[in-house]
Coordinates of C-alpha atoms and ligand atoms in Angstrom, one line a residue:
M970 CA 25.7 10.0 17.9
S971 CA 22.7 11.3 19.7
A972 CA 19.6 12.4 17.9
T973 CA 20.1 16.1 18.5
S974 CA 23.8 16.1 17.6
S975 CA 23.0 14.7 14.1
H976 CA 22.0 18.3 13.3
S977 CA 25.4 19.9 13.1
S978 CA 25.8 23.3 11.6
D979 CA 29.4 23.8 10.8
K980 CA 29.8 26.6 8.3
V981 CA 30.5 25.1 4.8
A982 CA 33.6 26.6 3.3
G983 CA 32.6 29.1 0.6
A984 CA 28.9 29.0 1.6
P985 CA 27.0 32.2 1.0
D986 CA 25.5 34.2 3.8
I987 CA 22.2 32.5 4.3
D988 CA 20.1 35.6 5.0
D989 CA 21.6 37.3 2.0
L990 CA 20.9 34.3 -0.2
A991 CA 17.2 34.2 1.0
A992 CA 16.8 37.9 0.3
R993 CA 18.3 37.5 -3.2
A994 CA 15.9 34.5 -3.8
R995 CA 12.8 36.5 -2.8
A996 CA 13.9 39.4 -5.0
V997 CA 13.9 37.3 -8.2
I998 CA 11.6 34.4 -7.4
P999 CA 8.1 34.8 -5.8
S1000 CA 8.4 33.6 -2.2
G1001 CA 12.0 32.7 -3.0
T1002 CA 11.3 29.3 -4.6
S1003 CA 9.8 27.9 -7.8
R1004 CA 7.8 25.3 -5.8
S1005 CA 4.9 26.6 -3.9
T1006 CA 4.7 23.2 -2.2
L1007 CA 7.9 23.8 -0.3
Y1008 CA 6.6 26.6 2.0
V1009 CA 7.2 26.4 5.7
P1010 CA 7.1 29.8 7.4
P1011 CA 9.2 31.9 7.5
A1012 CA 11.1 30.0 4.7
V1013 CA 12.7 26.6 4.3
P1014 CA 16.5 26.3 4.3
M1015 CA 18.3 25.9 0.9
A1016 CA 19.9 22.6 0.0
R1017 CA 23.6 22.5 -0.8
S1018 CA 24.4 18.8 -1.3
G1019 CA 23.5 15.2 -0.5
R1020 CA 25.4 12.0 0.2
S1021 CA 23.6 8.7 0.9
A1022 CA 20.9 9.4 3.4
W1023 CA 22.2 12.8 4.5
L1024 CA 21.5 16.3 3.2
T1025 CA 23.6 19.4 3.9
D1026 CA 22.0 22.8 3.7
E1027 CA 23.5 26.1 2.8
S1028 CA 24.1 27.0 6.5
G1029 CA 26.1 23.8 7.0
S1030 CA 23.4 21.8 8.9
R1031 CA 23.4 18.1 8.2
V1032 CA 20.1 16.4 8.4
L1033 CA 18.8 12.8 7.7
D1034 CA 16.9 13.1 4.5
F1035 CA 13.4 11.6 5.1
N1036 CA 12.0 14.0 2.5
N1037 CA 14.0 12.5 -0.4
N1038 CA 12.7 15.1 -2.7
Y1039 CA 9.2 14.3 -1.9
T1040 CA 9.7 10.5 -2.0
S1041 CA 11.6 10.4 -5.3
L1042 CA 15.1 9.6 -4.2
I1043 CA 14.6 5.9 -3.4
H1044 CA 18.3 5.3 -3.1
G1045 CA 19.1 8.6 -1.3
H1046 CA 21.9 10.8 -2.7
H1047 CA 24.8 10.0 -4.9
F1048 CA 23.8 6.3 -5.5
E1049 CA 26.7 4.9 -7.4
P1050 CA 24.7 3.0 -10.2
I1051 CA 22.7 6.1 -10.9
Q1052 CA 25.7 8.4 -10.9
R1053 CA 27.4 6.0 -13.4
A1054 CA 24.3 5.7 -15.6
I1055 CA 24.0 9.5 -15.8
A1056 CA 27.7 9.9 -16.6
E1057 CA 27.5 7.4 -19.4
A1058 CA 24.4 9.0 -20.9
L1059 CA 25.8 12.4 -20.5
D1060 CA 28.9 11.4 -22.5
E1061 CA 26.6 10.6 -25.4
G1062 CA 24.7 13.9 -25.2
T1063 CA 22.1 15.6 -22.9
S1064 CA 19.1 15.5 -25.2
F1065 CA 18.1 15.0 -28.8
G1066 CA 15.2 15.8 -31.1
L1067 CA 14.9 12.0 -31.7
P1068 CA 13.8 9.1 -29.5
T1069 CA 16.5 7.1 -27.9
R1070 CA 17.2 3.4 -26.9
R1071 CA 17.2 4.5 -23.3
E1072 CA 13.5 5.4 -23.5
V1073 CA 12.7 2.0 -25.0
A1074 CA 14.7 0.2 -22.3
L1075 CA 12.9 2.0 -19.4
A1076 CA 9.5 1.4 -21.0
E1077 CA 10.3 -2.3 -21.4
H1078 CA 11.5 -2.6 -17.9
L1079 CA 8.4 -1.0 -16.5
R1080 CA 6.1 -3.0 -18.8
D1081 CA 7.7 -6.3 -17.7
R1082 CA 7.4 -5.2 -14.1
T1083 CA 3.9 -3.8 -14.0
G1084 CA 2.1 -5.5 -16.9
H1085 CA 1.0 -2.1 -18.3
E1086 CA 1.4 -2.6 -22.0
Q1087 CA 2.4 0.8 -23.2
W1088 CA 4.2 3.8 -21.7
R1089 CA 4.7 7.5 -22.4
F1090 CA 7.1 9.7 -20.5
S1091 CA 6.9 13.3 -19.4
N1092 CA 8.9 15.5 -17.1
S1093 CA 6.6 15.5 -14.1
G1094 CA 3.8 13.6 -12.5
T1095 CA 1.6 16.7 -13.1
E1096 CA 1.9 16.2 -16.8
A1097 CA 1.3 12.5 -16.6
V1098 CA -2.0 13.1 -14.8
M1099 CA -2.9 15.9 -17.1
Q1100 CA -2.4 13.5 -20.1
A1101 CA -4.3 10.7 -18.4
I1102 CA -7.3 12.9 -18.0
R1103 CA -7.1 14.1 -21.6
C1104 CA -6.7 10.6 -22.9
A1105 CA -9.7 9.4 -20.9
R1106 CA -11.8 12.2 -22.3
A1107 CA -10.6 11.5 -25.8
V1108 CA -11.2 7.8 -25.6
T1109 CA -14.6 8.0 -24.0
G1110 CA -15.9 11.1 -25.7
R1111 CA -17.0 12.4 -22.3
D1112 CA -15.9 15.3 -20.2
L1113 CA -16.6 14.5 -16.6
I1114 CA -13.8 13.6 -14.3
V1115 CA -14.4 12.3 -10.8
R1116 CA -11.7 12.7 -8.1
F1117 CA -11.5 12.8 -4.4
E1118 CA -11.1 15.6 -1.8
G1119 CA -7.6 16.0 -0.4
S1120 CA -5.9 13.8 -3.0
Y1121 CA -3.0 15.6 -4.6
H1122 CA -2.4 14.9 -8.3
G1123 CA -0.1 17.8 -9.2
T1124 CA -1.2 21.2 -10.3
S1125 CA -2.9 21.0 -13.7
D1126 CA -6.3 22.7 -13.9
P1127 CA -8.6 19.7 -13.6
V1128 CA -6.9 18.5 -10.4
T1129 CA -6.6 21.9 -8.8
D1130 CA -9.3 22.9 -6.4
S1131 CA -11.8 25.4 -7.9
D1132 CA -11.3 27.9 -5.0
R1133 CA -7.7 28.5 -6.1
P1134 CA -7.1 31.6 -8.1
G1135 CA -6.8 31.1 -11.9
I1136 CA -9.0 28.1 -12.2
T1137 CA -11.9 28.9 -14.5
C1138 CA -15.6 28.2 -13.8
A1139 CA -15.7 26.1 -17.0
E1140 CA -13.0 23.8 -15.5
H1141 CA -15.0 22.8 -12.5
E1142 CA -18.1 22.1 -14.4
T1143 CA -16.3 19.1 -15.8
V1144 CA -14.7 17.9 -12.6
M1145 CA -16.6 16.5 -9.6
V1146 CA -14.7 16.3 -6.3
L1147 CA -16.2 13.7 -3.9
P1148 CA -15.5 13.2 -0.2
Q1149 CA -12.4 10.9 0.2
G1150 CA -13.4 7.2 0.2
S1151 CA -17.2 7.9 0.1
L1152 CA -18.9 4.9 -1.5
A1153 CA -22.3 6.6 -1.1
A1154 CA -21.2 9.7 -3.0
L1155 CA -19.6 7.6 -5.7
Q1156 CA -22.8 5.5 -6.1
T1157 CA -24.9 8.7 -6.3
V1158 CA -22.7 10.2 -9.1
F1159 CA -22.8 7.0 -11.1
G1160 CA -26.6 6.7 -10.4
D1161 CA -27.2 10.2 -11.7
R1162 CA -24.6 10.8 -14.3
G1163 CA -22.7 7.5 -14.8
D1164 CA -22.8 7.7 -18.5
D1165 CA -21.2 11.2 -18.5
V1166 CA -18.1 10.0 -16.5
A1167 CA -14.9 9.9 -18.5
A1168 CA -12.8 8.7 -15.6
V1169 CA -12.4 8.3 -11.9
L1170 CA -9.0 9.4 -10.8
I1171 CA -7.8 7.8 -7.6
D1172 CA -4.7 7.6 -5.3
L1173 CA -4.7 4.4 -3.3
M1174 CA -2.9 6.0 -0.3
P1175 CA -3.3 9.8 -0.7
N1176 CA -0.6 11.6 1.2
R1177 CA -2.4 14.9 1.6
A1178 CA -5.6 13.3 2.7
G1179 CA -3.7 11.6 5.6
L1180 CA -1.8 8.7 4.0
E1181 CA -4.4 6.1 4.9
P1182 CA -4.5 3.1 2.6
A1183 CA -7.8 3.1 0.7
D1184 CA -10.5 0.6 1.7
P1185 CA -10.4 -2.4 -0.7
E1186 CA -14.2 -2.5 -0.8
F1187 CA -14.3 1.1 -2.1
I1188 CA -11.6 0.4 -4.7
N1189 CA -13.5 -2.6 -6.0
A1190 CA -16.6 -0.4 -6.2
V1191 CA -14.7 2.2 -8.3
R1192 CA -13.5 -0.6 -10.6
Q1193 CA -17.0 -2.1 -11.0
L1194 CA -18.9 1.2 -11.5
T1195 CA -16.4 2.5 -14.0
T1196 CA -16.5 -0.8 -16.0
R1197 CA -20.3 -0.9 -15.9
H1198 CA -20.6 2.7 -17.2
G1199 CA -17.8 2.6 -19.8
S1200 CA -15.7 5.0 -17.8
L1201 CA -12.0 4.7 -17.2
M1202 CA -10.3 4.1 -13.9
I1203 CA -7.1 6.0 -13.5
V1204 CA -4.8 5.1 -10.6
D1205 CA -2.2 7.7 -9.7
E1206 CA 0.8 5.7 -8.6
V1207 CA 3.2 8.7 -8.6
I1208 CA 3.9 8.2 -4.9
T1209 CA 2.7 4.7 -4.2
F1210 CA 4.7 2.8 -6.9
R1211 CA 7.6 2.5 -4.5
L1212 CA 5.6 0.3 -2.2
A1213 CA 5.5 -2.8 -4.4
L1214 CA 7.3 -4.2 -7.4
N1215 CA 4.4 -3.3 -9.7
G1216 CA 2.7 -0.5 -7.8
L1217 CA -0.1 -0.6 -5.2
G1218 CA -2.9 -1.3 -7.7
P1219 CA -2.3 -5.0 -8.0
S1220 CA -2.3 -5.5 -4.2
Y1221 CA -5.9 -4.4 -4.4
G1222 CA -6.5 -7.1 -7.1
I1223 CA -7.6 -4.5 -9.6
A1224 CA -6.3 -3.5 -13.0
P1225 CA -6.8 0.1 -13.8
D1226 CA -7.3 1.3 -17.4
L1227 CA -4.6 3.9 -17.0
A1228 CA -1.9 4.5 -14.4
T1229 CA 0.3 7.5 -13.7
F1230 CA 3.9 7.3 -12.4
G1231 CA 6.7 9.6 -11.5
K1232 CA 9.2 10.2 -8.7
V1233 CA 11.3 7.1 -8.2
I1234 CA 11.2 6.0 -11.9
G1235 CA 13.4 9.0 -12.8
G1236 CA 16.2 8.1 -10.5
G1237 CA 16.2 11.7 -9.1
L1238 CA 15.8 13.5 -12.4
P1239 CA 12.5 15.1 -13.7
V1240 CA 10.0 12.4 -14.8
G1241 CA 6.4 11.4 -15.1
A1242 CA 4.8 8.5 -17.0
L1243 CA 1.4 7.4 -18.2
A1244 CA 0.8 3.7 -18.8
G1245 CA -2.1 1.6 -19.9
R1246 CA -3.5 -0.9 -22.4
T1247 CA -2.5 -0.6 -26.0
D1248 CA -6.1 0.1 -27.1
I1249 CA -6.3 3.1 -24.8
M1250 CA -2.8 4.3 -25.3
S1251 CA -3.3 4.3 -29.0
A1252 CA -4.9 7.7 -28.5
F1253 CA -1.3 8.9 -28.6
D1254 CA -0.4 6.8 -31.7
A1255 CA 0.3 9.1 -34.7
K1256 CA -0.4 6.1 -37.0
T1257 CA -4.0 5.5 -35.7
G1258 CA -5.1 9.1 -35.0
P1259 CA -7.0 11.3 -34.2
L1260 CA -4.1 12.1 -32.1
V1261 CA -4.2 13.4 -28.5
A1262 CA -1.6 16.2 -28.2
W1263 CA 1.5 15.3 -26.3
G1264 CA 4.9 17.0 -26.9
G1265 CA 7.6 18.0 -24.5
T1266 CA 11.0 19.0 -25.7
F1267 CA 12.6 17.2 -22.8
S1268 CA 10.1 14.3 -22.4
A1269 CA 12.0 11.0 -22.1
N1270 CA 15.3 12.8 -22.1
P1271 CA 18.2 10.3 -22.1
L1272 CA 19.6 11.4 -18.8
T1273 CA 16.3 10.8 -17.0
M1274 CA 15.8 7.5 -18.8
A1275 CA 19.3 6.2 -17.8
A1276 CA 19.0 7.4 -14.2
G1277 CA 15.4 5.9 -13.9
L1278 CA 16.4 2.5 -15.3
A1279 CA 19.4 2.3 -12.9
A1280 CA 17.1 3.3 -10.0
V1281 CA 14.3 0.8 -10.7
Q1282 CA 16.7 -2.1 -11.6
A1283 CA 18.3 -1.7 -8.2
Y1284 CA 14.9 -1.4 -6.5
D1285 CA 14.0 -5.1 -7.0
Q1286 CA 11.8 -7.3 -4.9
P1287 CA 14.3 -8.0 -2.1
A1288 CA 15.2 -4.2 -1.9
I1289 CA 11.5 -3.3 -1.7
D1290 CA 10.7 -5.9 0.9
D1291 CA 13.7 -4.8 3.0
L1292 CA 12.8 -1.1 2.8
N1293 CA 9.1 -1.7 3.5
S1294 CA 9.9 -3.9 6.5
R1295 CA 12.3 -1.2 7.9
G1296 CA 9.6 1.4 7.3
N1297 CA 7.0 -0.8 9.2
Q1298 CA 9.5 -1.2 12.0
L1299 CA 10.0 2.6 12.3
R1300 CA 6.2 3.2 12.2
H1301 CA 5.6 0.6 14.9
C1302 CA 8.4 2.1 17.0
L1303 CA 6.9 5.5 16.7
S1304 CA 3.4 4.2 17.5
D1305 CA 4.7 2.4 20.5
A1306 CA 6.2 5.6 21.7
G1307 CA 2.7 7.2 21.4
V1308 CA 3.3 9.1 18.1
K1309 CA 0.2 9.1 15.8
V1310 CA 1.5 7.9 12.5
N1311 CA -0.2 6.6 9.3
G1312 CA 1.2 4.9 6.2
R1313 CA 2.5 1.7 4.9
G1314 CA 6.0 0.3 4.3
S1315 CA 8.5 2.9 3.3
L1316 CA 6.0 5.8 3.4
M1317 CA 4.6 7.3 6.6
R1318 CA 3.2 10.6 7.9
I1319 CA 3.0 12.0 11.4
M1320 CA -0.6 12.8 12.1
E1321 CA -0.4 14.6 15.4
K1322 CA -2.8 17.5 16.0
V1323 CA -0.1 20.1 16.3
D1324 CA 1.0 23.1 14.2
V1325 CA 2.6 21.3 11.2
S1326 CA 5.1 24.1 10.6
D1327 CA 6.3 23.9 14.2
L1328 CA 6.6 20.2 13.9
W1329 CA 8.6 20.5 10.6
W1330 CA 11.1 22.8 12.3
A1331 CA 11.2 20.7 15.5
L1332 CA 12.1 17.7 13.3
Y1333 CA 14.6 19.6 11.2
R1334 CA 16.3 21.1 14.3
R1335 CA 16.7 17.5 15.6
G1336 CA 18.2 16.4 12.3
V1337 CA 15.2 14.9 10.5
F1338 CA 14.2 16.5 7.2
A1339 CA 10.5 15.6 6.5
G1340 CA 8.0 16.8 3.9
T1341 CA 6.2 20.0 4.8
N1342 CA 3.2 18.0 6.0
A1343 CA 5.4 15.7 8.1
L1344 CA 5.6 13.0 5.4
L1345 CA 8.5 10.7 5.9
S1346 CA 9.9 8.4 3.2
L1347 CA 12.7 6.0 3.6
S1348 CA 15.6 5.4 1.1
T1349 CA 17.7 2.3 0.7
A1350 CA 20.7 4.5 1.7
M1351 CA 19.4 4.6 5.3
T1352 CA 21.3 2.5 7.8
H1353 CA 19.8 0.9 11.0
E1354 CA 21.8 3.5 12.9
D1355 CA 20.1 6.3 10.8
L1356 CA 16.7 4.9 11.5
N1357 CA 17.3 4.5 15.3
L1358 CA 18.6 8.1 15.4
A1359 CA 15.5 9.3 13.5
A1360 CA 13.1 7.4 15.8
D1361 CA 14.5 9.1 18.9
A1362 CA 14.6 12.5 17.2
I1363 CA 11.0 12.2 15.9
V1364 CA 9.6 11.2 19.3
D1365 CA 11.5 14.0 20.9
A1366 CA 10.3 16.6 18.3
V1367 CA 6.7 15.5 18.7
Q1368 CA 6.8 15.7 22.5
A1369 CA 8.4 19.2 22.2
V1370 CA 5.7 20.5 19.9
R1371 CA 2.9 19.0 21.9
S1372 CA 4.0 20.8 25.1
Ligands
LIG2348 C1 0.1 11.3 -6.1 C2 0.7 12.4 -6.9 N1 0.4 12.6 -8.2 C3 1.0 13.6 -8.9 C4 2.0 14.4 -8.4 C5 2.6 15.4 -9.2 O1 3.9 15.0 -9.5 P1 5.0 16.1 -9.9 O2 5.3 16.9 -8.6 O3 6.2 15.3 -10.4 O4 4.4 17.0 -10.9 C6 2.4 14.1 -7.1 C7 3.4 15.0 -6.5 O5 3.8 14.9 -5.3 C8 1.8 13.2 -6.3 O6 2.1 12.9 -5.0

């Protein structure tokens, strides 16, 4: 199969008229989608179904899924162990107003794998980061959060830029946003206000800031300064967890006080998690109080817990090594063909100076479904043939958009 013929567009039997569907969507949902992050002008297609590494959209086009619901679907679509785990959990009931053994099992697996002593689950990475910040403020008795320009941590108020409508002035008085990776800026903040800092929130390979792995010297400085000033270090592993058995933090030789997770640990269902040492996580312990608020009718719902456990159990060290090495091969292959690409292992991002929406469409029309900012993530469902196909299509798309 050639790269371009992978994007077939046979009409799916019973498929709605795509223009009509888009118009209906815009009539009832602002900009036609509940996720502002999915915008590519004039509008992205709508998904219909997925099987292994392939997604079929509502107009019948079949594309290789390098988006993987923004890096969550580590095993692609319809992965048998996840399907089975969800079916078994579903048979027992969709959700309960009580904790379940499935929540305990996933927390135990993640504890054994990462060394983080205690876990709490939410329905999104956004909530996990929101709770990490709240916990850090509660534990330190301080307000100030330090984070870095261009790093995305979801859409709660403290991590949303102050120029976005709806964020109050009061909110940005308690959040300091420093230039990405700037040791000088970090030292200045700690020199001036170190004892006010509740936490430094950091992503070790921030996607939106360019998917460059963080400089180890800088990460060590974050750890040392936070420790010296009694501030917490929060590492956001929502995306990077997939890169190593225990997340990216340990590869830097640091142990954060708190870490946030999401995406792959839910096996394709809604998830987020906050993890950390027992003494810090006891902020959420009703027995020790005063209690930091954390509810969530569907937090740790059994379907997510079952799907997540199946996903992470199947994503063991050999699977991680294999996927990362295939990602490295693809990245080197693209670089050798002159495509500017950043990343590490199974995550990469095309960094060409071209219109990113044009690039997205050029990729999609050649059968490669990327993130809106040209983020590409591999799944274990991808075959060598899929990856070869994708490499040719990506090179072709980049060349077409450049000219
Ligand atoms: C590093 C990081 N943190 C937090 C989030 C927010 O996660 P969610 O979209 O599940 O709310 C994301 C989402 O892409 C992310 O990439």
